[in-house]
CSV table of C-alpha atoms in Angstrom, one decimal:
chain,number,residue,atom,x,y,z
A,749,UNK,CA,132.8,104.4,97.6
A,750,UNK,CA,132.2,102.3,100.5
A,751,UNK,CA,129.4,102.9,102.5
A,752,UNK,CA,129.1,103.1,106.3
A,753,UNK,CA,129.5,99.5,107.7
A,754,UNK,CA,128.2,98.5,111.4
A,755,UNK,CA,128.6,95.1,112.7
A,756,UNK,CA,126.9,92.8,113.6
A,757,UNK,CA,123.8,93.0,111.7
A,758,UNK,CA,122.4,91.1,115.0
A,759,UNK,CA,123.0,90.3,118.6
A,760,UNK,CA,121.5,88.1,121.0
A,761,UNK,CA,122.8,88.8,124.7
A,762,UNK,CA,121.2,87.7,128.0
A,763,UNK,CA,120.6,90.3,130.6
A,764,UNK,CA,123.6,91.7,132.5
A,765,UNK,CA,126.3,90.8,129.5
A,766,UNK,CA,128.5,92.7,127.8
A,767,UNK,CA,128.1,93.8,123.9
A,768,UNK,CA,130.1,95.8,121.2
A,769,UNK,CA,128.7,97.5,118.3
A,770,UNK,CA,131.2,98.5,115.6
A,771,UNK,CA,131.0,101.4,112.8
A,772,UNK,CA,132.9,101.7,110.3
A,773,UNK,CA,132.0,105.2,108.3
A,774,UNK,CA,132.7,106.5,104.8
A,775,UNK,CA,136.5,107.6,104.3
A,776,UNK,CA,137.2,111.0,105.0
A,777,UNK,CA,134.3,111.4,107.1
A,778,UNK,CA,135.3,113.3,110.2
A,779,UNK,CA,131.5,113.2,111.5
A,780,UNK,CA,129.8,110.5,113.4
A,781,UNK,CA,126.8,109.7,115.2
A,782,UNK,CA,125.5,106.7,117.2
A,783,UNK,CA,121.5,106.8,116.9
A,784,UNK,CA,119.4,104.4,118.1
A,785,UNK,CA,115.8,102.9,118.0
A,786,UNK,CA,113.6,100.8,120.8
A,787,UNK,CA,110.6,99.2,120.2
A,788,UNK,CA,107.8,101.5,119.6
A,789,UNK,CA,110.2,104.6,119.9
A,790,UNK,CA,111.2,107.2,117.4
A,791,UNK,CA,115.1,107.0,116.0
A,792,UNK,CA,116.8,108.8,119.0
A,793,UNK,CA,120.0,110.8,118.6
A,794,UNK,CA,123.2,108.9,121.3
A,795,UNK,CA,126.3,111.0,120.4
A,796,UNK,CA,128.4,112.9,117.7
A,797,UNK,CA,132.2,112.5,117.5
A,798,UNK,CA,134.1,114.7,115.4
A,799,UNK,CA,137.0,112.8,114.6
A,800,UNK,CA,138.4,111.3,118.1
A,801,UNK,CA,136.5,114.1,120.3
A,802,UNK,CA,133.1,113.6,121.7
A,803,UNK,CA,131.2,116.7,120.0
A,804,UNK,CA,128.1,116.1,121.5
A,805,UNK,CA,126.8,113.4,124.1
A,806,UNK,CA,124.0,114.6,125.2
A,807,UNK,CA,121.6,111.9,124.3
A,808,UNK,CA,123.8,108.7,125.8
A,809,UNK,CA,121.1,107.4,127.9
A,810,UNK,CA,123.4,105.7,130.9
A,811,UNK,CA,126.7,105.4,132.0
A,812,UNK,CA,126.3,101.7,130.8
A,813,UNK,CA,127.0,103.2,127.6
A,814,UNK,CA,130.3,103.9,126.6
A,815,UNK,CA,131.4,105.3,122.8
A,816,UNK,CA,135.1,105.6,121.6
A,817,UNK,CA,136.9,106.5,118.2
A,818,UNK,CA,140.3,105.7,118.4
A,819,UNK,CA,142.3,107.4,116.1
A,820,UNK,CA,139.2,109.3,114.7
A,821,UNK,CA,138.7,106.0,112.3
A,822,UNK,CA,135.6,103.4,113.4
A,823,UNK,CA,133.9,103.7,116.3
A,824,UNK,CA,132.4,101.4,118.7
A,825,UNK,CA,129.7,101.0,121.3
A,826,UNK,CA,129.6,99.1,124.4
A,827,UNK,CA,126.7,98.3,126.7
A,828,UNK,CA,127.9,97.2,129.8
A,829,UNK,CA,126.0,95.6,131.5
A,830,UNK,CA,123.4,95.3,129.0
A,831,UNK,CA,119.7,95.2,129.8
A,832,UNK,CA,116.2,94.0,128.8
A,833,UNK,CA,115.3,98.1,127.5
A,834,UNK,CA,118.7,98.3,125.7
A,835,UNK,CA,117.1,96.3,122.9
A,836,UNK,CA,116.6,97.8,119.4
A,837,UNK,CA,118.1,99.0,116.6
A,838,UNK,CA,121.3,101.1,116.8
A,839,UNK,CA,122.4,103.0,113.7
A,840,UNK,CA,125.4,104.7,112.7
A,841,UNK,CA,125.9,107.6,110.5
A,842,UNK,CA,128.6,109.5,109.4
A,843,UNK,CA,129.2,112.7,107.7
A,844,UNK,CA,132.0,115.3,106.4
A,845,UNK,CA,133.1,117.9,108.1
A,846,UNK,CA,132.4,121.6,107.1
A,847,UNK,CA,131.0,124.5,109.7
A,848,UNK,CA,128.1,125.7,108.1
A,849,UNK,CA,128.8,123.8,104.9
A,850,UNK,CA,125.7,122.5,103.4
A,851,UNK,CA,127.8,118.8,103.2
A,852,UNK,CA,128.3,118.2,106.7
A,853,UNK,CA,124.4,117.9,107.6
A,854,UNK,CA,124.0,115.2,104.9
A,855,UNK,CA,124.3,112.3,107.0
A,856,UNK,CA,124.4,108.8,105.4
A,857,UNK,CA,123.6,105.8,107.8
A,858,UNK,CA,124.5,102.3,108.0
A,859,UNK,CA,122.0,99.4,107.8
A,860,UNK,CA,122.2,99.3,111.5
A,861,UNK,CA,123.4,96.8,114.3
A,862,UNK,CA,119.9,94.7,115.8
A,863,UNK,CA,120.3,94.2,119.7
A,864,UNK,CA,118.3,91.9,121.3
A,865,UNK,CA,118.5,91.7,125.4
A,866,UNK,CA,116.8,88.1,126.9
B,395,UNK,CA,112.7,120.9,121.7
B,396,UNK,CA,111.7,120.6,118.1
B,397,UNK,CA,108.4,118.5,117.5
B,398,UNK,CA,107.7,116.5,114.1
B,399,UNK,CA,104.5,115.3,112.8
B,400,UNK,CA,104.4,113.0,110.1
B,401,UNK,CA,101.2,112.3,108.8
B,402,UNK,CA,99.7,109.8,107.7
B,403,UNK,CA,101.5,106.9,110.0
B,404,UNK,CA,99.9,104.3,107.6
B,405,UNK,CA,99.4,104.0,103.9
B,406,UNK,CA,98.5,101.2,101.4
B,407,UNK,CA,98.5,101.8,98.0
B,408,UNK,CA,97.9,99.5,94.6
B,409,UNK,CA,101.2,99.6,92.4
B,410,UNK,CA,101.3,102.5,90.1
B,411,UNK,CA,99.2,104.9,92.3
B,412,UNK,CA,100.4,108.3,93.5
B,413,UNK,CA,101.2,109.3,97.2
B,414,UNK,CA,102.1,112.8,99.3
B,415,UNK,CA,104.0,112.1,103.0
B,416,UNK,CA,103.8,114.8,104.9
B,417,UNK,CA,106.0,116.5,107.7
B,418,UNK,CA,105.0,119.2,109.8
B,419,UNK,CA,107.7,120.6,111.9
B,420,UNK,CA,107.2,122.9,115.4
B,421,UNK,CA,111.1,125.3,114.7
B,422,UNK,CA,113.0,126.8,112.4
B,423,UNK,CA,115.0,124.5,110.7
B,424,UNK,CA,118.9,124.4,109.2
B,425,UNK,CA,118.6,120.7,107.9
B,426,UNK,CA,115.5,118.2,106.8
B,427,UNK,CA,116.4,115.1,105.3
B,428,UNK,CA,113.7,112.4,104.4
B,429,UNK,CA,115.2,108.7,104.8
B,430,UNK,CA,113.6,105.6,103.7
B,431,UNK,CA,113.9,102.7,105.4
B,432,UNK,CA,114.1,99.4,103.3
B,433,UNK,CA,112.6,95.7,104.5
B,434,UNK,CA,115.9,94.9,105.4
B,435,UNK,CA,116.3,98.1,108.1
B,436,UNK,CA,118.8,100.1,106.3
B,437,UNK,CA,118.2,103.9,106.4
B,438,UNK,CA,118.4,105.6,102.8
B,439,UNK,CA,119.3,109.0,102.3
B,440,UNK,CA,116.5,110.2,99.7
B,441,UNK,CA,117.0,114.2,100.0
B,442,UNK,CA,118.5,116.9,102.1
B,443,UNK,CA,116.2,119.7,101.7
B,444,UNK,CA,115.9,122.1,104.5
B,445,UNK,CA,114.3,124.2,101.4
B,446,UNK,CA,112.9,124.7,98.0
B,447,UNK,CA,111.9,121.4,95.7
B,448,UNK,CA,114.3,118.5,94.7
B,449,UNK,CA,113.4,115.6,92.4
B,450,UNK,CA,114.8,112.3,91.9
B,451,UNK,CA,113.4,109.5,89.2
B,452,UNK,CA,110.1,109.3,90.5
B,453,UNK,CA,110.1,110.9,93.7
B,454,UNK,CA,110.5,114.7,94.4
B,455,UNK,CA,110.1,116.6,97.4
B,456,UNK,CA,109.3,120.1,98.7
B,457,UNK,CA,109.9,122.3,102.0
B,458,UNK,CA,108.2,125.0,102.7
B,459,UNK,CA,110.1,126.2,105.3
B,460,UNK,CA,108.7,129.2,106.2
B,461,UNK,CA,105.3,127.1,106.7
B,462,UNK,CA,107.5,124.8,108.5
B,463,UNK,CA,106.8,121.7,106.8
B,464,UNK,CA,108.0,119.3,104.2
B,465,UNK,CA,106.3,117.1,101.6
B,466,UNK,CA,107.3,113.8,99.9
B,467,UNK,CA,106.1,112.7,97.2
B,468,UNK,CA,106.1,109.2,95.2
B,469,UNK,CA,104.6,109.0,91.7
B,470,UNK,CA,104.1,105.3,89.9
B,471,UNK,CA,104.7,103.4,93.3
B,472,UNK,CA,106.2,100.4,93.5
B,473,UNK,CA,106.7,97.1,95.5
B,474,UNK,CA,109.8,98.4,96.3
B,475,UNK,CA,108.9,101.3,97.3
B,476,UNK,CA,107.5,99.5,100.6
B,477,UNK,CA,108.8,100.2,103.9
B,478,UNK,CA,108.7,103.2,106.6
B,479,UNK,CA,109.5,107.2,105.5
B,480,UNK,CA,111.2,109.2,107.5
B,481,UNK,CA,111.7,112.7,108.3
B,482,UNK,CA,114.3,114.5,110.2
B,483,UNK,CA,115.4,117.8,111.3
B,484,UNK,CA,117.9,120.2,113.2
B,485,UNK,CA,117.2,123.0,114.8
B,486,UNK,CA,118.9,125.9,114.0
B,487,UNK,CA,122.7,126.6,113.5
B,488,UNK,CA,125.1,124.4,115.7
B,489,UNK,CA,123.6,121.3,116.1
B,490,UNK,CA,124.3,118.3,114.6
B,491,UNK,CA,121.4,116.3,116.2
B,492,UNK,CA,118.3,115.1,114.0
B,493,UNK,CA,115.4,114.8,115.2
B,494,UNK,CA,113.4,112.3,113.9
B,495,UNK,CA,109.3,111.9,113.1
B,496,UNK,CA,107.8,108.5,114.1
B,497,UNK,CA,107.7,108.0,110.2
B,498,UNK,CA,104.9,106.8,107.8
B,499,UNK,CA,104.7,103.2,106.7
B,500,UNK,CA,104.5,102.5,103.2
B,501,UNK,CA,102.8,99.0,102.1
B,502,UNK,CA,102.4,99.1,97.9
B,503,UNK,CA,100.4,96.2,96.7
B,504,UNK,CA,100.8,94.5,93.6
């Protein structure tokens, strides 16, 4: 089984432009999550989708940050216009679906897309 | 919301040496996972154990949940066993959102 795949593993941008991130989870996973991590910071929570609906937003810093699942498949996330406290680490995890099933709170993450703001 | 503690932030052992990671949490939880992460940044899932004791090759791990913490623990460590442990919880029933401790970084020296 295929695990959750983000791409890229790394991106350089200069201040102001414009960058996609790109998850693709495990099959048959209905949950996903966008976390993320700046320098010096814990791994903050950014959104859950379940399947094409945003479940929970709350943690989307910014309207500069925009998350869709199309067709309740991969995910992406832009940053628009990106700046200098945007860099980090931003992680994707995904998960099944099941209320109060034991399975849905095991959330496997990807090795995480690296951005880096100039 | 929640608060977690994991202690210490820093360890260096000598291969083959024991260890106990420790995470102290400030709720009642629904969902604790531990995650390492590897040299290369990847998050892996190690256990989901919002209770009771779990063990896996050479590492195991206990929450008392009640006491509202967690411990992890690494027997015969390894190189490879080098890199940052994580915790992380959800409150409650309805969330989906992990909290995550500042983790503990792991250096095991040959």
């Amino acid at each position: 089984e295929a695990g959750v795949t983000q791409f890229p593993s790394h991106s350089v941008i200069e201040k102001g432009q414009t960058v996609t991130l790109r998850c693709d989870p495990i099959s048959g996973h209905d949950n996903l999550y966008w976390y993320r991590r700046v320098m010096g910071k814990e791994i903050k929570f950014l959104l859950h989708f379940v399947k094409e609906s945003k479940q929970d937003e709350s943690g989307m810093p910014n309207n500069r940050f925009l998350a869709e699942r199309t067709g309740g498949t991969y995910s992406t996330l832009k940053v628009q216009p990106a700046e200098l406290e945007d860099s980090g680490v931003y992680f994707c995890a995904s998960s099944q679906w099941g209320q109060g099933w034991a399975g849905a709170n095991v959330l496997t993450f990807g090795a995480g897309s690296r951005l880096t703001v100039l | 919301g929640i608060q977690v503690e994991q202690s210490p932030p820093d360890l260096i052992l000598q291969e083959g040496a024991n260890s106990t990671l420790r995470c102290n949490f400030s709720d009642s939880v629904n969902n604790l996972q531990w995650f390492h992460q590897n040299p290369w940044g990847q998050l892996i899932n190690l256990f989901y154990i919002p209770s009771g004791t779990k063990q896996n090759g050479r590492l195991s791990a206990t929450t008392v949940a009640t006491e509202r913490y967690s411990l992890l623990y690494i027997s015969s460590s390894q190189t490879t066993d080098s890199g940052v442990y994580f915790c992380a919880v959800v409150p409650g029933a309805g969330s989906y959102q992990l909290t995550f401790g500042k983790g503990t970084k792991l250096s095991v020296i040959p």
